[in-house]
């Protein structure tokens, strides 16, 4: 076993030509690095305090140790005991690996109260590491917080010399090295940073940004000598299991085709949708506050659970208990399904964490519980995860993740008007949405009613007429406002027909109003477009006038030239 | 010599970790020798550890860079990193008042 290891070790030392990569074991990072860090070479991780560079280094060693590659961790900032404790919170038992000789934590004696007098050399450090590395057959090494070590040198020239010494030693050691440091803007530290950039074969930049009071972390591979790598910025988080990157996969290519039709849990809605929602599709219920979006989502959840399917309901607005209680008053009972373990309700404050953490939370949960359907209520709250861009990213990635798994996605979206049904924080997500249901208020004389409409139904014929959406203690109902062209009167509608004339008239009035509102909004839009076109026309006129004047001037000038002794004149 | 600095009655144990014959280490060794022959005469014991030969001792003492001088006793231990070029800093750390000018 040892022989084999020595052979590869020696082999690497000899043939430095082909670049071999060593998996970090960190899911997502290996994908971005297209295999891992360069084997037997030096990589540098630059990150501000709190960016998780120590965790990244530790995880690299921890996963390596588990995979049979012993490693050494040298921390210049934190005492070894603290490192062990921090690792324990991630569920990593470093002490166990240490006692097995698979990991070694070297504590730096550079305490803050140590006195500095004169120069020193890294030779001692390298001698110590060499000895230890030989003894335990180490393959990986992490030098954490190099900047703290370098602060001890007061002369730039001596730092340069030490860095060259370190670089040479690392090259000869055959160890796969990871150095971490904090970014420095000021000289001379900046110069050292550049030295690190040039000595490393791979440079990874970790950034912590605070947008809208929410911290988001992003990883970027700045450099990878002789290898290709993902060049984007990748959001990452530090979870209970360590460093995690949001996986980056293709776009919409690998989405599952739609499956069978799923009952909506609302009788007439099934008819409007020709049987229900498509399995694996993405449905949005949009509408103003209080229109009953959550009810439509809950009705679907209850119906799916009744059929023995699992639903994950993620609420950004109210607690699970409040949700269950509120929808119960409208005849939708979620509690039995919760008790049966089919319905998993989780309430999260959007601002509680960044968009990446939200995404990973959802991914983790979905991977663990394997639901057939996922409800997000409401996506309009996602902006509170850290701004518009964060919300957009969260939704795109979430939808992509769920659609790839063939999971039905049901979203609610709070909007302020018909025009913004598919807008989340001003961003259009319509390309990801298959079915849109819109609920609006219709003001009647002395009462407010709700109207429901299927706006968009990919892969199905649908009626886009407005119907009345009624919420009663017995449940949710959809009723016809009127029997329009091609509209088929069902039992309910017939009953309505049979009801008092006054009621009929009132409904007609409601329909008329809804229609009028629709026409008015269309009119307003067309008028705005007309105005815009007119303004454009006026601008074009102006330009045309200018062109004409220019031409006239040219003609005049030409005329002048012809009269004068111009050489070009014929 | 003022008696004041010498009558604190303390004894010192100096452990100097060096990296072979590396110049800073050599300088530190010379300084320690000089101190023991002058200000600490008769009251100090010295131990020199070459970390290139005995990395285990360095690890046990949390010594990462060389030269490093650890003085204990007296307690609490004092750690001084570097070639000890600045003798005043060393004396300060030892709690020995500076006397006049070192020749």
mmCIF file with all atom_site columns, C-alpha atoms in Angstrom, chain A residues 191-330:
data_model
loop_
_atom_site.group_PDB
_atom_site.id
_atom_site.type_symbol
_atom_site.label_atom_id
_atom_site.label_alt_id
_atom_site.label_comp_id
_atom_site.label_asym_id
_atom_site.label_entity_id
_atom_site.label_seq_id
_atom_site.pdbx_PDB_ins_code
_atom_site.Cartn_x
_atom_site.Cartn_y
_atom_site.Cartn_z
_atom_site.occupancy
_atom_site.B_iso_or_equiv
_atom_site.pdbx_formal_charge
_atom_site.auth_seq_id
_atom_site.auth_comp_id
_atom_site.auth_asym_id
_atom_site.auth_atom_id
_atom_site.pdbx_PDB_model_num
ATOM 1   C CA . UNK A 1 191 ? 2.742   43.139 -3.825  1.00 0.00 ? 191 UNK A CA 1
ATOM 2   C CA . UNK A 1 192 ? 2.891   39.847 -1.917  1.00 0.00 ? 192 UNK A CA 1
ATOM 3   C CA . UNK A 1 193 ? -0.569  39.039 -3.062  1.00 0.00 ? 193 UNK A CA 1
ATOM 4   C CA . UNK A 1 194 ? 0.599   39.432 -6.608  1.00 0.00 ? 194 UNK A CA 1
ATOM 5   C CA . UNK A 1 195 ? 3.477   37.137 -5.852  1.00 0.00 ? 195 UNK A CA 1
ATOM 6   C CA . UNK A 1 196 ? 1.015   34.545 -4.630  1.00 0.00 ? 196 UNK A CA 1
ATOM 7   C CA . UNK A 1 197 ? -1.011  34.986 -7.774  1.00 0.00 ? 197 UNK A CA 1
ATOM 8   C CA . UNK A 1 198 ? 2.015   34.280 -9.904  1.00 0.00 ? 198 UNK A CA 1
ATOM 9   C CA . UNK A 1 199 ? 3.424   31.395 -7.880  1.00 0.00 ? 199 UNK A CA 1
ATOM 10  C CA . UNK A 1 200 ? 0.116   29.554 -7.704  1.00 0.00 ? 200 UNK A CA 1
ATOM 11  C CA . UNK A 1 201 ? -1.167  27.353 -10.480 1.00 0.00 ? 201 UNK A CA 1
ATOM 12  C CA . UNK A 1 202 ? -4.704  27.943 -9.375  1.00 0.00 ? 202 UNK A CA 1
ATOM 13  C CA . UNK A 1 203 ? -6.195  30.993 -7.701  1.00 0.00 ? 203 UNK A CA 1
ATOM 14  C CA . UNK A 1 204 ? -9.650  31.043 -6.197  1.00 0.00 ? 204 UNK A CA 1
ATOM 15  C CA . UNK A 1 205 ? -11.250 34.245 -5.049  1.00 0.00 ? 205 UNK A CA 1
ATOM 16  C CA . UNK A 1 206 ? -13.921 34.252 -2.353  1.00 0.00 ? 206 UNK A CA 1
ATOM 17  C CA . UNK A 1 207 ? -16.032 37.307 -1.958  1.00 0.00 ? 207 UNK A CA 1
ATOM 18  C CA . UNK A 1 208 ? -18.595 38.331 0.604   1.00 0.00 ? 208 UNK A CA 1
ATOM 19  C CA . UNK A 1 209 ? -20.992 40.981 -0.527  1.00 0.00 ? 209 UNK A CA 1
ATOM 20  C CA . UNK A 1 210 ? -23.726 42.511 1.501   1.00 0.00 ? 210 UNK A CA 1
ATOM 21  C CA . UNK A 1 211 ? -26.669 43.449 -0.646  1.00 0.00 ? 211 UNK A CA 1
ATOM 22  C CA . UNK A 1 212 ? -29.837 44.724 0.953   1.00 0.00 ? 212 UNK A CA 1
ATOM 23  C CA . UNK A 1 213 ? -28.589 43.667 4.397   1.00 0.00 ? 213 UNK A CA 1
ATOM 24  C CA . UNK A 1 214 ? -28.148 40.079 3.265   1.00 0.00 ? 214 UNK A CA 1
ATOM 25  C CA . UNK A 1 215 ? -24.680 38.638 2.881   1.00 0.00 ? 215 UNK A CA 1
ATOM 26  C CA . UNK A 1 216 ? -24.047 36.709 -0.267  1.00 0.00 ? 216 UNK A CA 1
ATOM 27  C CA . UNK A 1 217 ? -20.902 34.761 -0.914  1.00 0.00 ? 217 UNK A CA 1
ATOM 28  C CA . UNK A 1 218 ? -19.439 34.230 -4.319  1.00 0.00 ? 218 UNK A CA 1
ATOM 29  C CA . UNK A 1 219 ? -16.559 32.114 -5.572  1.00 0.00 ? 219 UNK A CA 1
ATOM 30  C CA . UNK A 1 220 ? -14.577 32.811 -8.684  1.00 0.00 ? 220 UNK A CA 1
ATOM 31  C CA . UNK A 1 221 ? -11.664 30.947 -10.164 1.00 0.00 ? 221 UNK A CA 1
ATOM 32  C CA . UNK A 1 222 ? -9.261  33.678 -11.186 1.00 0.00 ? 222 UNK A CA 1
ATOM 33  C CA . UNK A 1 223 ? -6.594  31.518 -12.694 1.00 0.00 ? 223 UNK A CA 1
ATOM 34  C CA . UNK A 1 224 ? -5.889  27.912 -13.515 1.00 0.00 ? 224 UNK A CA 1
ATOM 35  C CA . UNK A 1 225 ? -2.616  27.371 -15.266 1.00 0.00 ? 225 UNK A CA 1
ATOM 36  C CA . UNK A 1 226 ? -2.840  24.877 -18.091 1.00 0.00 ? 226 UNK A CA 1
ATOM 37  C CA . UNK A 1 227 ? -6.422  23.869 -17.490 1.00 0.00 ? 227 UNK A CA 1
ATOM 38  C CA . UNK A 1 228 ? -9.891  24.971 -18.280 1.00 0.00 ? 228 UNK A CA 1
ATOM 39  C CA . UNK A 1 229 ? -12.308 25.950 -15.574 1.00 0.00 ? 229 UNK A CA 1
ATOM 40  C CA . UNK A 1 230 ? -15.665 27.590 -15.057 1.00 0.00 ? 230 UNK A CA 1
ATOM 41  C CA . UNK A 1 231 ? -15.191 31.304 -15.300 1.00 0.00 ? 231 UNK A CA 1
ATOM 42  C CA . UNK A 1 232 ? -18.369 32.613 -13.769 1.00 0.00 ? 232 UNK A CA 1
ATOM 43  C CA . UNK A 1 233 ? -19.035 33.788 -10.283 1.00 0.00 ? 233 UNK A CA 1
ATOM 44  C CA . UNK A 1 234 ? -20.623 30.997 -8.331  1.00 0.00 ? 234 UNK A CA 1
ATOM 45  C CA . UNK A 1 235 ? -22.701 31.560 -5.241  1.00 0.00 ? 235 UNK A CA 1
ATOM 46  C CA . UNK A 1 236 ? -21.720 29.348 -2.333  1.00 0.00 ? 236 UNK A CA 1
ATOM 47  C CA . UNK A 1 237 ? -22.683 28.860 1.258   1.00 0.00 ? 237 UNK A CA 1
ATOM 48  C CA . UNK A 1 238 ? -21.255 27.260 4.335   1.00 0.00 ? 238 UNK A CA 1
ATOM 49  C CA . UNK A 1 239 ? -23.800 24.736 5.464   1.00 0.00 ? 239 UNK A CA 1
ATOM 50  C CA . UNK A 1 240 ? -23.958 22.267 8.308   1.00 0.00 ? 240 UNK A CA 1
ATOM 51  C CA . UNK A 1 241 ? -22.010 19.899 6.074   1.00 0.00 ? 241 UNK A CA 1
ATOM 52  C CA . UNK A 1 242 ? -19.337 22.322 4.993   1.00 0.00 ? 242 UNK A CA 1
ATOM 53  C CA . UNK A 1 243 ? -18.603 24.331 1.929   1.00 0.00 ? 243 UNK A CA 1
ATOM 54  C CA . UNK A 1 244 ? -21.272 24.014 -0.731  1.00 0.00 ? 244 UNK A CA 1
ATOM 55  C CA . UNK A 1 245 ? -21.553 25.519 -4.148  1.00 0.00 ? 245 UNK A CA 1
ATOM 56  C CA . UNK A 1 246 ? -24.689 25.874 -6.088  1.00 0.00 ? 246 UNK A CA 1
ATOM 57  C CA . UNK A 1 247 ? -24.313 23.314 -8.835  1.00 0.00 ? 247 UNK A CA 1
ATOM 58  C CA . UNK A 1 248 ? -24.096 24.728 -12.267 1.00 0.00 ? 248 UNK A CA 1
ATOM 59  C CA . UNK A 1 249 ? -25.782 22.753 -14.930 1.00 0.00 ? 249 UNK A CA 1
ATOM 60  C CA . UNK A 1 250 ? -27.135 23.493 -18.360 1.00 0.00 ? 250 UNK A CA 1
ATOM 61  C CA . UNK A 1 251 ? -30.124 25.647 -18.942 1.00 0.00 ? 251 UNK A CA 1
ATOM 62  C CA . UNK A 1 252 ? -33.514 24.362 -19.894 1.00 0.00 ? 252 UNK A CA 1
ATOM 63  C CA . UNK A 1 253 ? -32.282 21.435 -21.915 1.00 0.00 ? 253 UNK A CA 1
ATOM 64  C CA . UNK A 1 254 ? -32.700 18.611 -19.502 1.00 0.00 ? 254 UNK A CA 1
ATOM 65  C CA . UNK A 1 255 ? -36.125 19.429 -18.192 1.00 0.00 ? 255 UNK A CA 1
ATOM 66  C CA . UNK A 1 256 ? -38.481 16.525 -17.985 1.00 0.00 ? 256 UNK A CA 1
ATOM 67  C CA . UNK A 1 257 ? -41.442 16.407 -20.353 1.00 0.00 ? 257 UNK A CA 1
ATOM 68  C CA . UNK A 1 258 ? -44.834 16.991 -18.835 1.00 0.00 ? 258 UNK A CA 1
ATOM 69  C CA . UNK A 1 259 ? -46.644 14.027 -17.399 1.00 0.00 ? 259 UNK A CA 1
ATOM 70  C CA . UNK A 1 260 ? -50.273 13.329 -16.720 1.00 0.00 ? 260 UNK A CA 1
ATOM 71  C CA . UNK A 1 261 ? -52.851 15.870 -15.607 1.00 0.00 ? 261 UNK A CA 1
ATOM 72  C CA . UNK A 1 262 ? -53.195 16.573 -11.905 1.00 0.00 ? 262 UNK A CA 1
ATOM 73  C CA . UNK A 1 263 ? -56.505 17.597 -10.390 1.00 0.00 ? 263 UNK A CA 1
ATOM 74  C CA . UNK A 1 264 ? -56.320 21.128 -9.015  1.00 0.00 ? 264 UNK A CA 1
ATOM 75  C CA . UNK A 1 265 ? -58.549 20.429 -6.060  1.00 0.00 ? 265 UNK A CA 1
ATOM 76  C CA . UNK A 1 266 ? -61.008 23.004 -7.378  1.00 0.00 ? 266 UNK A CA 1
ATOM 77  C CA . UNK A 1 267 ? -63.694 21.398 -9.503  1.00 0.00 ? 267 UNK A CA 1
ATOM 78  C CA . UNK A 1 268 ? -64.310 23.990 -12.139 1.00 0.00 ? 268 UNK A CA 1
ATOM 79  C CA . UNK A 1 269 ? -60.635 24.843 -12.449 1.00 0.00 ? 269 UNK A CA 1
ATOM 80  C CA . UNK A 1 270 ? -59.957 21.301 -13.655 1.00 0.00 ? 270 UNK A CA 1
ATOM 81  C CA . UNK A 1 271 ? -62.409 21.958 -16.451 1.00 0.00 ? 271 UNK A CA 1
ATOM 82  C CA . UNK A 1 272 ? -60.796 25.271 -17.330 1.00 0.00 ? 272 UNK A CA 1
ATOM 83  C CA . UNK A 1 273 ? -57.435 23.536 -17.534 1.00 0.00 ? 273 UNK A CA 1
ATOM 84  C CA . UNK A 1 274 ? -58.794 20.529 -19.388 1.00 0.00 ? 274 UNK A CA 1
ATOM 85  C CA . UNK A 1 275 ? -58.224 18.169 -16.540 1.00 0.00 ? 275 UNK A CA 1
ATOM 86  C CA . UNK A 1 276 ? -55.789 20.049 -14.322 1.00 0.00 ? 276 UNK A CA 1
ATOM 87  C CA . UNK A 1 277 ? -52.149 21.034 -14.077 1.00 0.00 ? 277 UNK A CA 1
ATOM 88  C CA . UNK A 1 278 ? -49.549 19.067 -15.970 1.00 0.00 ? 278 UNK A CA 1
ATOM 89  C CA . UNK A 1 279 ? -47.313 16.944 -13.784 1.00 0.00 ? 279 UNK A CA 1
ATOM 90  C CA . UNK A 1 280 ? -43.812 18.411 -13.845 1.00 0.00 ? 280 UNK A CA 1
ATOM 91  C CA . UNK A 1 281 ? -44.952 21.776 -15.125 1.00 0.00 ? 281 UNK A CA 1
ATOM 92  C CA . UNK A 1 282 ? -44.635 25.147 -13.491 1.00 0.00 ? 282 UNK A CA 1
ATOM 93  C CA . UNK A 1 283 ? -47.826 26.894 -12.428 1.00 0.00 ? 283 UNK A CA 1
ATOM 94  C CA . UNK A 1 284 ? -48.136 30.450 -11.167 1.00 0.00 ? 284 UNK A CA 1
ATOM 95  C CA . UNK A 1 285 ? -51.126 31.861 -9.381  1.00 0.00 ? 285 UNK A CA 1
ATOM 96  C CA . UNK A 1 286 ? -50.840 35.615 -9.478  1.00 0.00 ? 286 UNK A CA 1
ATOM 97  C CA . UNK A 1 287 ? -52.992 38.225 -7.858  1.00 0.00 ? 287 UNK A CA 1
ATOM 98  C CA . UNK A 1 288 ? -53.322 41.034 -5.405  1.00 0.00 ? 288 UNK A CA 1
ATOM 99  C CA . UNK A 1 289 ? -53.070 40.435 -1.656  1.00 0.00 ? 289 UNK A CA 1
ATOM 100 C CA . UNK A 1 290 ? -56.025 38.510 -0.283  1.00 0.00 ? 290 UNK A CA 1
ATOM 101 C CA . UNK A 1 291 ? -57.339 37.228 -3.582  1.00 0.00 ? 291 UNK A CA 1
ATOM 102 C CA . UNK A 1 292 ? -56.887 33.616 -2.466  1.00 0.00 ? 292 UNK A CA 1
ATOM 103 C CA . UNK A 1 293 ? -53.626 32.554 -4.082  1.00 0.00 ? 293 UNK A CA 1
ATOM 104 C CA . UNK A 1 294 ? -52.589 30.581 -1.012  1.00 0.00 ? 294 UNK A CA 1
ATOM 105 C CA . UNK A 1 295 ? -55.947 28.840 -1.068  1.00 0.00 ? 295 UNK A CA 1
ATOM 106 C CA . UNK A 1 296 ? -55.500 27.718 -4.657  1.00 0.00 ? 296 UNK A CA 1
ATOM 107 C CA . UNK A 1 297 ? -52.040 26.403 -3.746  1.00 0.00 ? 297 UNK A CA 1
ATOM 108 C CA . UNK A 1 298 ? -53.378 24.667 -0.636  1.00 0.00 ? 298 UNK A CA 1
ATOM 109 C CA . UNK A 1 299 ? -56.284 23.118 -2.524  1.00 0.00 ? 299 UNK A CA 1
ATOM 110 C CA . UNK A 1 300 ? -53.823 21.612 -4.941  1.00 0.00 ? 300 UNK A CA 1
ATOM 111 C CA . UNK A 1 301 ? -51.590 20.402 -2.094  1.00 0.00 ? 301 UNK A CA 1
ATOM 112 C CA . UNK A 1 302 ? -54.488 18.744 -0.334  1.00 0.00 ? 302 UNK A CA 1
ATOM 113 C CA . UNK A 1 303 ? -55.711 17.133 -3.526  1.00 0.00 ? 303 UNK A CA 1
ATOM 114 C CA . UNK A 1 304 ? -52.268 15.749 -4.376  1.00 0.00 ? 304 UNK A CA 1
ATOM 115 C CA . UNK A 1 305 ? -51.796 14.364 -0.876  1.00 0.00 ? 305 UNK A CA 1
ATOM 116 C CA . UNK A 1 306 ? -55.192 12.752 -1.071  1.00 0.00 ? 306 UNK A CA 1
ATOM 117 C CA . UNK A 1 307 ? -53.871 10.848 -4.084  1.00 0.00 ? 307 UNK A CA 1
ATOM 118 C CA . UNK A 1 308 ? -50.969 9.684  -1.918  1.00 0.00 ? 308 UNK A CA 1
ATOM 119 C CA . UNK A 1 309 ? -48.360 12.050 -3.350  1.00 0.00 ? 309 UNK A CA 1
ATOM 120 C CA . UNK A 1 310 ? -45.822 14.059 -1.381  1.00 0.00 ? 310 UNK A CA 1
ATOM 121 C CA . UNK A 1 311 ? -45.897 17.845 -1.346  1.00 0.00 ? 311 UNK A CA 1
ATOM 122 C CA . UNK A 1 312 ? -43.332 20.266 0.014   1.00 0.00 ? 312 UNK A CA 1
ATOM 123 C CA . UNK A 1 313 ? -44.941 23.590 0.843   1.00 0.00 ? 313 UNK A CA 1
ATOM 124 C CA . UNK A 1 314 ? -42.476 26.409 1.420   1.00 0.00 ? 314 UNK A CA 1
ATOM 125 C CA . UNK A 1 315 ? -44.128 29.458 2.895   1.00 0.00 ? 315 UNK A CA 1
ATOM 126 C CA . UNK A 1 316 ? -42.375 32.817 2.928   1.00 0.00 ? 316 UNK A CA 1
ATOM 127 C CA . UNK A 1 317 ? -45.325 34.595 4.439   1.00 0.00 ? 317 UNK A CA 1
ATOM 128 C CA . UNK A 1 318 ? -46.824 32.779 7.388   1.00 0.00 ? 318 UNK A CA 1
ATOM 129 C CA . UNK A 1 319 ? -46.014 29.992 9.807   1.00 0.00 ? 319 UNK A CA 1
ATOM 130 C CA . UNK A 1 320 ? -47.111 26.452 9.061   1.00 0.00 ? 320 UNK A CA 1
ATOM 131 C CA . UNK A 1 321 ? -49.692 26.629 11.841  1.00 0.00 ? 321 UNK A CA 1
ATOM 132 C CA . UNK A 1 322 ? -51.131 29.914 10.608  1.00 0.00 ? 322 UNK A CA 1
ATOM 133 C CA . UNK A 1 323 ? -51.289 28.582 7.085   1.00 0.00 ? 323 UNK A CA 1
ATOM 134 C CA . UNK A 1 324 ? -53.128 25.413 8.104   1.00 0.00 ? 324 UNK A CA 1
ATOM 135 C CA . UNK A 1 325 ? -55.565 27.402 10.217  1.00 0.00 ? 325 UNK A CA 1
ATOM 136 C CA . UNK A 1 326 ? -56.227 30.063 7.588   1.00 0.00 ? 326 UNK A CA 1
ATOM 137 C CA . UNK A 1 327 ? -56.989 27.694 4.759   1.00 0.00 ? 327 UNK A CA 1
ATOM 138 C CA . UNK A 1 328 ? -59.096 25.497 6.993   1.00 0.00 ? 328 UNK A CA 1
ATOM 139 C CA . UNK A 1 329 ? -61.553 28.361 7.350   1.00 0.00 ? 329 UNK A CA 1
ATOM 140 C CA . UNK A 1 330 ? -62.041 28.126 3.598   1.00 0.00 ? 330 UNK A CA 1
#
